[in-house]
XYZ file of C-alpha atoms in Angstrom:
757
model
C -5.435 -11.988 -56.040
C -4.465 -9.339 -58.095
C -1.114 -11.397 -59.490
C -2.632 -10.633 -63.398
C -1.109 -8.544 -64.782
C -2.010 -5.318 -67.504
C -0.807 -7.083 -70.299
C -0.501 -11.020 -68.825
C -2.896 -12.049 -71.596
C 0.719 -11.490 -73.963
C 2.284 -13.939 -71.164
C -0.133 -16.436 -69.922
C 2.402 -18.824 -69.746
C 3.606 -17.182 -66.933
C 1.413 -16.868 -64.773
C 2.913 -19.682 -62.933
C 6.145 -17.467 -62.394
C 4.693 -14.726 -61.347
C 2.539 -16.230 -59.067
C 5.581 -17.277 -57.013
C 6.774 -13.993 -57.564
C 4.462 -12.075 -55.496
C 4.378 -14.477 -52.868
C 7.674 -14.496 -52.660
C 7.760 -10.376 -52.768
C 4.777 -11.049 -50.064
C 4.808 -8.404 -46.999
C 6.804 -10.038 -43.967
C 4.872 -11.415 -41.341
C 7.565 -10.267 -38.306
C 4.740 -8.195 -36.540
C 2.202 -11.307 -36.215
C 5.256 -13.341 -35.542
C 6.539 -10.757 -32.510
C 2.898 -11.115 -31.650
C 3.527 -15.134 -30.827
C 5.051 -14.678 -27.445
C 5.158 -16.913 -24.388
C 1.900 -17.004 -21.669
C 3.325 -14.505 -19.218
C 4.782 -12.399 -22.289
C 4.581 -8.498 -21.314
C 1.676 -9.239 -18.985
C 2.395 -6.961 -15.416
C 1.997 -7.677 -11.883
C -1.590 -6.673 -10.602
C -2.318 -5.767 -14.405
C -6.238 -6.507 -13.410
C -5.993 -4.204 -11.541
C -5.297 -2.130 -14.356
C -8.390 -3.023 -16.437
C -12.456 -3.236 -15.024
C -13.600 -6.344 -14.290
C -16.239 -7.027 -16.460
C -15.290 -7.082 -19.875
C -17.130 -4.848 -22.321
C -19.933 -6.625 -24.077
C -20.965 -7.011 -20.278
C -20.759 -3.168 -20.003
C -22.408 -2.159 -22.579
C -25.657 -4.959 -21.829
C -25.892 -2.942 -18.153
C -26.394 0.055 -19.881
C -27.959 -0.949 -22.770
C -30.878 -3.497 -21.554
C -33.459 -1.072 -20.652
C -32.436 1.714 -22.941
C -34.540 4.167 -24.103
C -34.296 8.237 -24.946
C -36.254 9.614 -22.309
C -36.984 12.683 -20.857
C -35.452 14.735 -23.311
C -35.918 16.554 -26.720
C -39.249 17.759 -27.851
C -43.393 17.264 -26.770
C -43.633 14.979 -29.417
C -40.338 13.053 -28.646
C -41.053 12.491 -24.982
C -44.581 11.372 -25.717
C -43.944 8.603 -27.942
C -41.257 7.542 -26.211
C -43.234 7.093 -23.729
C -46.107 4.996 -25.613
C -42.960 2.944 -26.252
C -42.357 2.028 -22.681
C -45.795 1.281 -22.315
C -46.550 -1.388 -25.167
C -43.017 -2.914 -24.772
C -43.528 -3.589 -20.966
C -46.732 -5.201 -22.269
C -44.754 -7.182 -25.280
C -46.916 -5.496 -27.596
C -45.741 -6.401 -31.124
C -44.841 -3.543 -32.691
C -42.814 -2.547 -29.227
C -41.165 -5.399 -29.358
C -40.305 -5.380 -33.014
C -38.280 -2.064 -32.080
C -36.977 -3.606 -28.753
C -35.685 -6.783 -30.293
C -33.647 -5.131 -33.191
C -30.811 -4.212 -32.295
C -28.322 -5.784 -30.130
C -27.348 -4.253 -26.424
C -24.276 -7.273 -26.255
C -21.546 -6.001 -29.222
C -19.468 -9.537 -29.773
C -16.423 -9.941 -31.548
C -14.846 -6.915 -31.083
C -11.311 -8.822 -30.378
C -11.674 -9.619 -34.127
C -12.245 -6.457 -35.158
C -16.562 -6.575 -35.608
C -16.458 -2.573 -35.836
C -20.636 -3.020 -36.543
C -22.926 -3.937 -34.732
C -26.029 -3.462 -37.257
C -28.652 -4.699 -36.168
C -31.899 -5.807 -38.045
C -32.420 -2.976 -39.610
C -35.952 -3.498 -41.556
C -37.471 -4.640 -38.385
C -36.691 -1.254 -36.687
C -37.756 1.066 -40.404
C -40.585 -1.214 -41.310
C -42.978 -0.078 -37.861
C -45.027 2.455 -38.403
C -48.050 2.381 -36.278
C -48.869 3.817 -33.834
C -45.217 5.142 -33.929
C -42.793 5.389 -36.696
C -39.111 3.238 -35.535
C -36.214 5.283 -36.464
C -32.735 3.735 -37.311
C -29.725 5.426 -35.945
C -26.631 4.293 -36.395
C -23.927 5.438 -33.319
C -20.302 5.517 -32.873
C -18.720 4.918 -30.022
C -15.580 5.855 -28.556
C -13.849 4.047 -25.758
C -10.549 5.877 -24.044
C -9.152 4.718 -20.617
C -9.340 7.802 -18.105
C -5.862 5.672 -16.314
C -4.119 6.026 -19.955
C -5.253 8.894 -21.747
C -2.544 11.246 -23.005
C -0.020 8.215 -23.208
C 1.274 6.283 -25.629
C 1.743 2.236 -25.003
C 3.248 0.329 -27.229
C 1.127 -1.872 -29.992
C 2.376 -5.507 -28.131
C -1.552 -6.749 -28.226
C -1.864 -9.922 -29.312
C -4.329 -11.914 -32.482
C -2.853 -15.133 -31.298
C -6.115 -16.770 -30.061
C -4.080 -19.100 -27.483
C -2.258 -15.807 -25.972
C -2.654 -15.155 -22.298
C -2.107 -11.323 -22.651
C -4.892 -9.397 -20.814
C -8.156 -9.195 -22.990
C -8.994 -5.568 -22.027
C -6.065 -4.122 -23.432
C -6.500 -4.747 -27.287
C -9.362 -2.043 -26.550
C -7.910 0.195 -23.649
C -4.151 0.154 -24.789
C -4.886 0.731 -28.497
C -2.484 2.056 -30.131
C -3.308 2.874 -34.094
C -2.252 1.855 -37.491
C -3.946 2.006 -40.592
C -3.986 -1.308 -41.403
C -6.511 -2.449 -38.514
C -9.394 -1.792 -38.138
C -9.902 -0.275 -34.404
C -10.993 -2.481 -31.754
C -12.065 0.327 -29.431
C -14.275 1.535 -31.783
C -17.574 0.180 -31.925
C -20.845 1.274 -34.438
C -24.596 -0.132 -33.038
C -27.522 0.468 -34.440
C -30.153 1.362 -32.519
C -34.113 1.899 -33.375
C -36.347 5.257 -32.066
C -39.213 6.758 -32.636
C -39.073 9.185 -35.347
C -39.967 11.638 -33.429
C -36.860 12.015 -31.490
C -33.575 14.127 -33.127
C -30.161 12.206 -33.866
C -28.595 14.835 -31.570
C -31.586 13.276 -28.501
C -29.996 9.627 -29.008
C -26.519 11.169 -28.625
C -27.552 13.272 -25.622
C -28.761 9.926 -23.984
C -26.612 7.084 -24.874
C -23.825 9.517 -23.737
C -25.909 9.799 -20.335
C -26.634 6.177 -19.692
C -23.153 5.111 -20.944
C -21.054 7.397 -18.776
C -23.261 6.027 -15.532
C -22.006 2.748 -16.297
C -18.145 3.102 -17.825
C -17.072 6.622 -15.742
C -17.745 4.619 -12.606
C -14.805 2.084 -14.298
C -12.162 4.887 -15.331
C -13.628 4.851 -19.303
C -14.654 7.337 -21.464
C -17.185 6.202 -23.789
C -17.477 9.030 -25.950
C -21.012 9.200 -28.527
C -21.644 10.239 -31.670
C -24.886 10.217 -33.585
C -25.013 12.318 -37.833
C -28.444 13.279 -38.186
C -27.036 11.428 -41.766
C -26.755 7.928 -40.114
C -30.512 8.239 -38.811
C -33.225 6.771 -41.330
C -36.644 5.562 -41.513
C -38.333 3.474 -44.365
C -39.709 6.457 -46.465
C -37.419 8.239 -49.135
C -35.744 11.797 -46.686
C -33.799 12.620 -50.111
C -35.977 15.475 -51.537
C -37.638 15.383 -54.878
C -36.754 18.653 -56.562
C -37.375 19.934 -59.738
C -34.154 18.639 -61.103
C -35.112 15.499 -59.812
C -38.150 15.265 -61.958
C -35.941 16.882 -65.094
C -33.350 14.612 -65.078
C -36.395 11.705 -64.567
C -38.995 13.244 -67.276
C -35.367 13.401 -70.167
C -33.536 9.804 -69.616
C -37.988 8.345 -69.719
C -38.384 10.800 -73.386
C -35.008 9.143 -74.145
C -35.289 6.170 -74.134
C -39.023 6.313 -75.774
C -37.208 7.689 -78.479
C -34.722 4.721 -78.391
C -37.139 2.138 -78.570
C -39.743 4.044 -80.527
C -36.818 4.101 -83.530
C -35.721 0.585 -82.881
C -39.270 -0.517 -83.809
C -39.833 2.264 -86.643
C -35.910 0.407 -87.626
C -37.734 -2.669 -87.809
C -40.555 -1.594 -89.932
C -38.193 -0.540 -92.930
C -36.306 -3.642 -92.135
C -38.992 -5.124 -92.996
C -40.363 -3.540 -95.778
C -37.181 -3.597 -97.488
C -37.508 -6.921 -97.672
C -41.015 -7.028 -98.782
C -39.509 -5.231 -101.470
C -36.761 -7.263 -102.730
C -39.344 -10.461 -102.453
C -42.155 -8.683 -104.704
C -41.842 -4.483 -105.539
C -44.772 -3.596 -103.448
C -43.604 -1.219 -100.871
C -41.514 1.549 -102.113
C -38.687 2.393 -99.571
C -37.351 5.257 -100.996
C -40.670 6.922 -99.485
C -38.877 6.046 -96.237
C -35.665 7.101 -97.081
C -35.817 11.377 -95.398
C -36.091 9.198 -92.109
C -33.531 6.397 -92.325
C -30.815 8.770 -90.689
C -32.481 9.793 -87.623
C -33.602 6.090 -86.680
C -30.069 4.573 -87.104
C -28.887 7.492 -84.313
C -31.456 6.308 -81.718
C -31.693 3.185 -82.735
C -30.542 -0.118 -80.474
C -30.300 -2.153 -84.050
C -27.580 0.069 -85.759
C -25.963 0.326 -81.744
C -25.964 -3.009 -81.559
C -24.863 -3.616 -84.688
C -21.715 -1.969 -84.726
C -20.655 -2.573 -81.312
C -21.088 -6.143 -82.316
C -19.295 -5.927 -85.579
C -16.417 -7.303 -85.618
C -13.279 -7.278 -88.062
C -10.379 -9.819 -87.660
C -7.801 -8.456 -89.976
C -8.107 -4.670 -87.935
C -4.435 -5.231 -86.048
C -5.917 -2.805 -83.385
C -8.304 -4.939 -82.428
C -5.777 -6.242 -79.967
C -6.015 -3.240 -77.491
C -10.026 -4.368 -76.865
C -8.746 -7.187 -75.472
C -6.320 -5.594 -73.328
C -8.529 -3.047 -72.244
C -11.474 -5.231 -71.020
C -8.646 -7.095 -69.505
C -7.624 -4.297 -67.671
C -11.414 -3.555 -67.027
C -11.780 -6.711 -65.316
C -8.367 -6.424 -63.068
C -9.956 -2.892 -61.823
C -13.410 -3.965 -60.799
C -11.634 -6.671 -58.721
C -9.452 -4.126 -57.363
C -12.641 -1.661 -56.966
C -15.092 -4.778 -55.555
C -12.221 -5.015 -53.059
C -12.161 -1.855 -51.831
C -15.672 -1.711 -51.574
C -16.079 -5.056 -48.991
C -12.438 -3.688 -46.870
C -14.282 -0.142 -46.745
C -17.807 -1.687 -45.103
C -18.600 -3.250 -42.365
C -16.995 -6.502 -42.006
C -17.595 -9.843 -40.252
C -14.404 -10.850 -38.513
C -11.903 -7.932 -41.043
C -8.784 -9.729 -39.142
C -8.848 -11.859 -42.464
C -8.628 -8.408 -44.519
C -5.263 -7.628 -41.664
C -3.540 -10.232 -42.588
C -3.491 -9.061 -46.145
C -0.841 -5.820 -44.602
C 1.404 -9.104 -44.028
C 1.373 -11.759 -46.230
C -0.108 -10.189 -48.578
C -0.302 -10.998 -51.908
C 1.612 -7.496 -52.727
C 0.680 -6.829 -55.921
C -3.247 -6.341 -54.336
C -1.554 -3.685 -52.373
C 0.703 -1.697 -54.719
C -1.316 -1.961 -58.043
C -3.327 1.238 -58.261
C -0.678 2.683 -61.052
C -2.216 -0.327 -62.985
C -4.496 1.949 -64.666
C -0.961 4.231 -66.170
C -1.633 1.517 -68.588
C -4.608 3.307 -70.333
C -3.184 6.058 -70.148
C 0.166 4.428 -72.305
C -2.518 3.332 -75.230
C -3.945 6.854 -75.707
C -0.880 8.598 -76.046
C -0.735 5.295 -78.722
C -4.037 5.527 -80.596
C -2.840 10.073 -80.321
C -0.214 9.510 -82.771
C -2.087 6.594 -84.342
C -5.255 8.930 -85.220
C -4.124 12.207 -85.128
C -0.671 12.364 -86.894
C -1.322 11.727 -90.736
C -3.647 14.822 -90.307
C -0.848 17.137 -90.178
C 0.209 15.387 -92.790
C -2.791 17.250 -95.113
C -2.710 20.693 -96.343
C -4.958 22.836 -94.523
C -5.642 25.012 -91.641
C -3.438 24.520 -88.763
C -5.242 26.059 -86.203
C -8.121 23.616 -87.241
C -6.305 20.644 -87.620
C -4.746 21.335 -83.795
C -8.429 21.964 -82.196
C -10.567 20.532 -84.857
C -9.525 16.816 -82.353
C -9.794 18.258 -78.932
C -13.010 19.725 -78.960
C -14.603 16.383 -80.588
C -12.789 14.266 -78.435
C -14.828 16.591 -75.933
C -18.315 17.105 -77.099
C -17.683 12.693 -77.797
C -17.128 12.215 -74.207
C -19.330 14.553 -72.075
C -22.710 12.798 -73.120
C -22.256 9.689 -71.195
C -20.059 11.627 -69.084
C -22.759 14.410 -67.820
C -24.820 11.654 -68.412
C -23.776 10.325 -64.803
C -22.679 13.092 -63.099
C -26.889 13.557 -63.477
C -27.983 10.158 -62.558
C -25.671 10.398 -59.009
C -26.812 13.396 -58.319
C -31.097 13.482 -58.682
C -31.683 9.241 -59.494
C -29.290 7.234 -57.604
C -30.488 8.806 -54.244
C -34.111 7.608 -54.312
C -32.826 4.054 -56.141
C -32.021 2.055 -52.415
C -32.407 2.270 -48.623
C -30.145 0.507 -45.689
C -27.808 1.475 -42.660
C -25.037 2.952 -45.010
C -27.115 4.343 -47.797
C -27.740 8.394 -47.194
C -24.384 8.794 -45.840
C -22.411 6.612 -49.026
C -24.422 8.199 -51.777
C -26.283 11.414 -50.529
C -23.038 12.563 -50.200
C -21.964 11.680 -53.716
C -25.081 13.158 -54.887
C -24.560 16.709 -53.358
C -20.758 16.700 -54.354
C -21.931 16.350 -58.366
C -24.755 18.855 -57.572
C -22.319 21.299 -56.330
C -19.412 20.604 -58.438
C -20.374 19.249 -61.843
C -19.215 22.609 -63.361
C -15.411 21.535 -62.658
C -15.894 18.196 -64.508
C -17.107 19.620 -67.950
C -14.701 22.133 -67.703
C -11.680 18.571 -66.718
C -10.390 20.704 -64.063
C -11.734 18.679 -61.439
C -8.599 16.881 -61.074
C -6.614 19.905 -60.716
C -9.364 20.571 -57.097
C -9.532 19.615 -53.993
C -10.732 15.299 -53.833
C -13.967 15.844 -50.890
C -15.433 18.068 -54.417
C -14.907 15.849 -56.740
C -18.344 14.565 -58.843
C -18.065 11.066 -59.532
C -14.459 9.841 -57.926
C -12.931 8.354 -61.292
C -13.388 10.814 -62.671
C -9.717 12.598 -62.609
C -9.220 9.746 -65.268
C -11.153 11.586 -67.848
C -9.773 14.862 -67.235
C -5.957 13.843 -66.868
C -7.772 11.630 -69.765
C -8.512 15.008 -72.105
C -5.881 17.021 -70.564
C -3.216 14.564 -71.479
C -4.590 14.531 -74.987
C -3.959 18.434 -76.038
C -0.755 17.764 -75.406
C -0.644 15.308 -77.175
C -1.402 16.405 -80.506
C 0.418 19.591 -79.666
C 3.559 17.468 -79.822
C 2.568 15.152 -82.235
C 1.849 18.574 -85.037
C 5.210 19.266 -83.898
C 6.672 16.253 -84.900
C 4.618 16.177 -88.172
C 6.185 19.264 -89.310
C 9.725 18.444 -88.181
C 11.013 15.345 -86.553
C 13.894 16.897 -85.083
C 11.837 18.779 -83.487
C 9.784 17.005 -82.490
C 11.897 14.346 -80.940
C 13.464 17.140 -79.179
C 10.334 18.747 -77.634
C 9.260 14.857 -76.929
C 12.560 14.905 -75.182
C 11.703 17.765 -72.808
C 8.928 16.368 -72.338
C 9.802 13.538 -71.102
C 12.027 14.380 -69.362
C 9.907 17.322 -67.519
C 7.666 14.031 -66.814
C 10.403 12.149 -64.947
C 10.694 15.219 -62.806
C 7.292 16.385 -61.671
C 6.459 13.730 -59.502
C 10.529 13.419 -57.740
C 9.981 17.023 -57.641
C 6.412 17.131 -55.762
C 6.919 13.899 -53.836
C 10.088 15.522 -52.658
C 8.851 18.863 -52.048
C 5.339 17.839 -50.132
C 6.406 15.217 -47.830
C 3.997 12.839 -50.109
C 4.232 8.980 -50.187
C 5.404 7.322 -53.075
C 2.047 5.737 -54.188
C -1.223 5.918 -52.579
C -1.258 3.154 -49.036
C -4.400 1.198 -49.407
C -4.759 0.999 -46.139
C -8.759 1.132 -43.881
C -9.054 4.381 -43.723
C -8.294 4.661 -47.355
C -10.448 1.933 -48.154
C -13.087 3.496 -45.592
C -13.092 6.848 -47.340
C -10.644 7.336 -50.716
C -11.006 11.266 -50.254
C -9.519 11.710 -46.829
C -5.739 10.222 -48.018
C -3.291 12.779 -49.076
C -1.107 11.618 -51.076
C -4.542 10.638 -53.671
C -5.330 14.363 -53.386
C -1.862 15.448 -54.435
C -0.227 13.081 -56.607
C -2.558 10.046 -57.777
C -4.852 12.231 -59.342
C -3.413 15.630 -61.812
C -2.589 15.154 -65.045
C 0.948 16.608 -64.760
C 1.816 13.156 -62.077
C 0.753 10.868 -65.893
C 2.471 12.241 -68.138
C 5.103 9.637 -68.238
C 3.048 6.720 -69.076
C 1.173 8.527 -71.735
C 4.891 10.029 -73.383
C 5.650 6.096 -73.233
C 2.670 5.588 -75.164
C 3.780 8.180 -78.497
C 6.902 6.736 -78.525
C 6.124 3.829 -78.393
C 3.903 4.456 -81.958
C 6.739 6.115 -83.209
C 8.773 2.864 -82.888
C 6.330 0.547 -84.359
C 5.979 2.637 -86.989
C 9.937 3.249 -87.650
C 10.201 -1.347 -87.545
C 7.327 -1.536 -89.185
C 8.317 0.537 -92.255
C 11.841 -1.428 -91.839
C 10.404 -5.025 -91.629
C 11.749 -5.144 -88.904
C 11.042 -8.174 -86.361
C 12.100 -10.202 -83.396
C 13.855 -13.469 -83.334
C 11.512 -15.867 -80.788
C 14.309 -16.322 -78.729
C 14.190 -12.692 -78.510
C 10.326 -12.129 -77.753
C 10.489 -15.638 -75.724
C 13.377 -13.677 -72.988
C 12.782 -10.608 -72.944
C 8.728 -11.702 -71.846
C 10.706 -13.083 -69.095
C 13.294 -10.173 -67.919
C 10.913 -7.244 -68.822
C 7.970 -8.655 -66.590
C 10.821 -9.921 -64.072
C 11.652 -6.182 -63.853
C 8.684 -4.659 -63.802
C 7.222 -7.023 -60.983
C 10.526 -6.088 -58.601
C 9.480 -2.563 -58.947
C 5.486 -3.130 -57.737
C 6.838 -5.405 -54.282
C 9.057 -3.379 -53.926
C 6.442 -1.286 -53.012
C 5.275 -3.322 -50.204
C 8.122 -1.726 -47.716
C 6.464 1.363 -47.604
C 3.569 -1.116 -45.520
C 6.006 -1.306 -42.814
C 5.372 0.163 -39.608
C 7.006 2.589 -38.152
C 9.444 2.954 -40.494
C 10.777 6.455 -41.451
C 10.480 8.142 -44.100
C 12.806 8.684 -46.913
C 12.481 11.578 -49.194
C 14.532 11.033 -51.856
C 13.656 7.206 -51.555
C 9.824 8.214 -51.765
C 10.429 10.925 -54.195
C 12.210 8.544 -56.766
C 9.697 5.672 -56.494
C 7.124 8.032 -56.885
C 9.256 8.443 -60.813
C 9.906 4.747 -61.326
C 6.379 3.467 -60.169
C 4.888 5.569 -63.043
C 6.627 3.144 -65.588
C 6.583 0.072 -64.673
C 3.434 -1.045 -66.613
C 4.095 1.652 -69.596
C 7.075 -0.263 -70.429
C 5.951 -3.714 -70.216
C 3.280 -2.094 -72.442
C 5.684 -1.118 -74.484
C 7.757 -4.066 -75.148
C 5.051 -6.303 -75.492
C 3.240 -3.583 -78.153
C 6.404 -3.245 -80.039
C 6.456 -7.775 -80.366
C 3.083 -8.445 -81.587
C 3.285 -5.830 -84.041
C 6.591 -6.768 -85.137
C 6.597 -10.426 -84.442
C 3.093 -11.469 -83.051
C 2.262 -13.451 -80.474
C 0.499 -15.867 -82.322
C -2.329 -17.947 -80.940
C -2.020 -15.363 -77.774
C -2.950 -12.402 -80.113
C -6.222 -14.348 -80.948
C -6.689 -14.763 -77.696
C -6.891 -10.312 -77.579
C -8.645 -10.220 -81.376
C -12.144 -12.334 -81.522
C -15.754 -11.528 -81.298
C -15.639 -12.030 -78.025
C -12.937 -9.453 -76.761
C -13.877 -6.507 -78.977
C -17.288 -5.561 -78.265
C -15.531 -5.839 -74.233
C -13.034 -3.695 -75.244
C -15.470 -0.779 -76.775
C -17.921 -1.130 -74.117
C -14.684 0.447 -71.695
C -15.994 3.840 -71.343
C -19.738 3.307 -70.252
C -18.293 0.755 -67.737
C -15.033 2.690 -66.593
C -18.515 5.564 -66.019
C -20.863 3.322 -63.832
C -18.885 0.298 -62.242
C -18.791 2.916 -58.966
C -21.976 3.758 -58.735
C -23.461 0.445 -59.370
C -21.019 -0.700 -56.920
C -21.534 1.818 -54.100
C -24.933 1.230 -54.351
C -24.969 -2.443 -54.160
C -23.143 -2.229 -50.905
C -24.237 1.045 -49.532
C -27.448 -1.617 -49.315
C -25.896 -4.679 -46.846
C -27.905 -4.666 -44.036
C -24.976 -6.738 -41.804
C -21.151 -6.756 -42.090
C -19.162 -9.508 -44.990
C -17.143 -11.527 -44.573
C -14.161 -11.032 -45.889
C -13.252 -14.660 -47.732
C -11.849 -14.566 -51.305
C -15.290 -17.024 -52.143
C -17.279 -13.885 -50.694
C -14.929 -11.329 -52.910
C -14.694 -13.284 -55.880
C -18.605 -13.830 -55.814
C -19.252 -9.525 -55.032
C -16.934 -9.399 -58.523
C -18.533 -11.952 -60.593
C -22.020 -10.352 -59.752
C -21.083 -6.735 -59.898
C -18.780 -7.002 -62.567
C -22.925 -8.704 -65.106
C -23.843 -5.927 -63.834
C -21.890 -2.833 -64.594
C -21.860 -4.344 -67.911
C -25.097 -4.582 -68.353
C -25.117 -0.987 -66.819
C -22.557 -0.072 -69.147
C -24.531 -2.077 -72.651
C -27.472 0.009 -71.357
C -25.919 3.864 -70.929
C -24.023 2.908 -74.594
C -27.285 2.471 -76.097
C -29.618 5.319 -74.758
C -26.411 7.984 -74.558
C -23.081 7.308 -75.650
C -23.571 5.037 -79.437
C -27.100 7.680 -80.094
C -24.706 10.848 -79.476
C -21.754 9.879 -81.197
C -23.393 9.111 -84.466
C -24.791 12.418 -84.020
C -21.668 14.089 -83.474
C -20.213 12.372 -86.275
C -22.923 14.357 -88.237
C -22.476 17.693 -86.964
C -18.775 17.281 -88.083
C -19.350 15.861 -91.010
C -16.575 12.476 -90.298
C -17.333 11.164 -93.707
C -20.247 10.358 -94.863
C -20.887 6.548 -93.224
C -22.092 6.706 -89.649
C -21.100 3.137 -89.501
C -18.548 3.018 -85.781
C -18.042 -0.427 -86.086
C -14.400 -2.350 -86.267
C -13.086 0.305 -84.624
C -9.718 0.103 -82.978
C -10.441 2.246 -79.437
C -8.037 3.856 -77.662
C -8.438 3.614 -73.650
C -11.071 3.159 -71.589
C -12.769 6.246 -72.585
C -13.425 4.874 -75.850
C -13.776 7.897 -77.455
C -13.025 8.381 -81.067
C -11.697 10.562 -84.281
C -13.128 9.455 -87.544
C -10.762 10.383 -90.224
C -12.421 11.229 -93.884
C -11.535 8.439 -95.986
C -9.037 11.527 -97.494
C -7.409 11.225 -94.221
C -6.812 7.517 -93.907
C -3.545 6.727 -91.783
C -0.175 6.229 -93.101
C 1.339 3.968 -90.775
C 2.628 1.302 -92.550
C 1.187 -2.183 -92.485
C -0.754 -0.933 -89.388
C -4.632 -2.162 -91.051
C -7.844 -0.779 -89.658
C -10.413 1.520 -90.422
C -11.417 5.364 -92.083
C -13.270 5.695 -88.702
C -10.808 4.422 -86.094
C -11.880 5.044 -82.943
C -9.571 6.977 -80.789
C -10.576 7.107 -77.036
């Protein structure tokens, strides 16, 4: 599924080879084979006496057939419950709608159907004489006979098995690659005056009457945030109105500037034709209009210079971004209610392995970031001027360019998104994210959020922005030393490279964390719960290696360009096969960490943690060197055309909005999703379109206008045009050099407004 690689556009002919490697690298299916046993395997004598005679669904129906929140809670709750009971017995329309909106007979439990959501809207659409309230409860089943004992997980998923069905539920042993069959999330419709605590107490009593005689403890939990009505209950505070008003005014300014820009263009054209209008009288407003005009921003976005060699990185960025969006979409499907989730469970047994081991694909962006840091910053240090200004100015400028769109997304997530949808899971998914942004936005602004606990991080993907700024500051210092003294600069780079390789090894070894973030089901449901994600995935000091390799890559390209060195075609051909094979072998080796009950080997985990951050970067280094010295012909053109260049320029905005867009799509779901390849691709295409549309809106309204204002403030050249830029990485922020400070790297052509991110 994700066999496509970050630099696959350079190696398109080898996609079939990579696919076959993916198949051979897939995790073994020994667990599944182990489960396929004979008709009487592992069935003890008189095993039926151990388990309840009725099936679990029958027990639930027996307990819930006449369930209601009775004789508990406030006076209003008791009164409305009695009213509901009376009208339900009389088959009054509104009461029956509430009653039939939720299921009393769970189905598909053996297949992993954990969520039984019912019909959410049928419940909350009841408004009179009482208001329908939908609550999603969690019920965990524990056998009182087996409590405290550990059983071998010898259950089966073979439909032809003769094993006892209750064994799957009551003798469940948790594995992170399996949906828990002993936990059921059941949606229930109750009167609004009753609380989550009332429902939990009443439901617990009702289930105990039925399950305890069968020696089963049905433990009930109802989180208040999981109880919702049709009305938006998230508070409309002053921050909401300020945020909404700000963006309304900003959009109004952009629309007005666009209309005025059209008028100016019309006057200008009319002047050329008849000389009737004096355009010079309007010139004083022209700069302001261009800052906010959609016309000017769109022109800058779409403008294309085919001779700019660095445009190839836009193709790479857009391609990698599509793969990241596919991976994120898979995460949201697998981490939310699914119908027949066995299909997802099989991925952990049968692959594709590349889907499970490629979270390090984002290292490709850090690699490109290091490359462009050298390309842009190095010429600045060759000029005369204050050393401190030359060091600090690029860093400050970069931060100011990043912040507007970044802060806009934090404000939208904190104050706007919670009001933009509903559904059984909406409060749990969006409200918590909003509260994180309200409380910890300042850590993002200071770019230290990746050093704090992930549970408090505003915007789950914001760790990348913090890493990018931190690494950029390091890169500027290294390039400065290299520009002043190449020997010292290479020495410093070598020392930093050794340190960057040692840090992941030491941290993984000392903390006993995993070498990679394993995308198990608990992680997909809540990425903030992963210890490895918190300690090893997000910090900038774990991502230094690919960034430094980008600096080395730029230095190598510079020297090879100076000497006009070119590889032979056979060298490019062999290298483009051999290097991807090595990279894929290393990636596929990570599948071994998904093997159940495998012992933890600290040295193995620590070593792989280090090597894992080099794979895509080494592959990218080879492809980059070949492209800028020898070329890839038609494949290079695939990454340098009028389509992919604008898509690459949108990468930063798309990166900022993608998780929010997907969170909103998935959190509003009313029923479990069938996790097939088709449903994944459909959701990916749909959300990719929405993500790029929202990214375009963020670019036109926030990123482009404030970017032009920042350039004006810093006096970055007379021309505010941002077209024909070669963008560095996902953050898309740029440092434009004045005409007197154009880069001097031989034969790598780009304009004086080259953008780096």
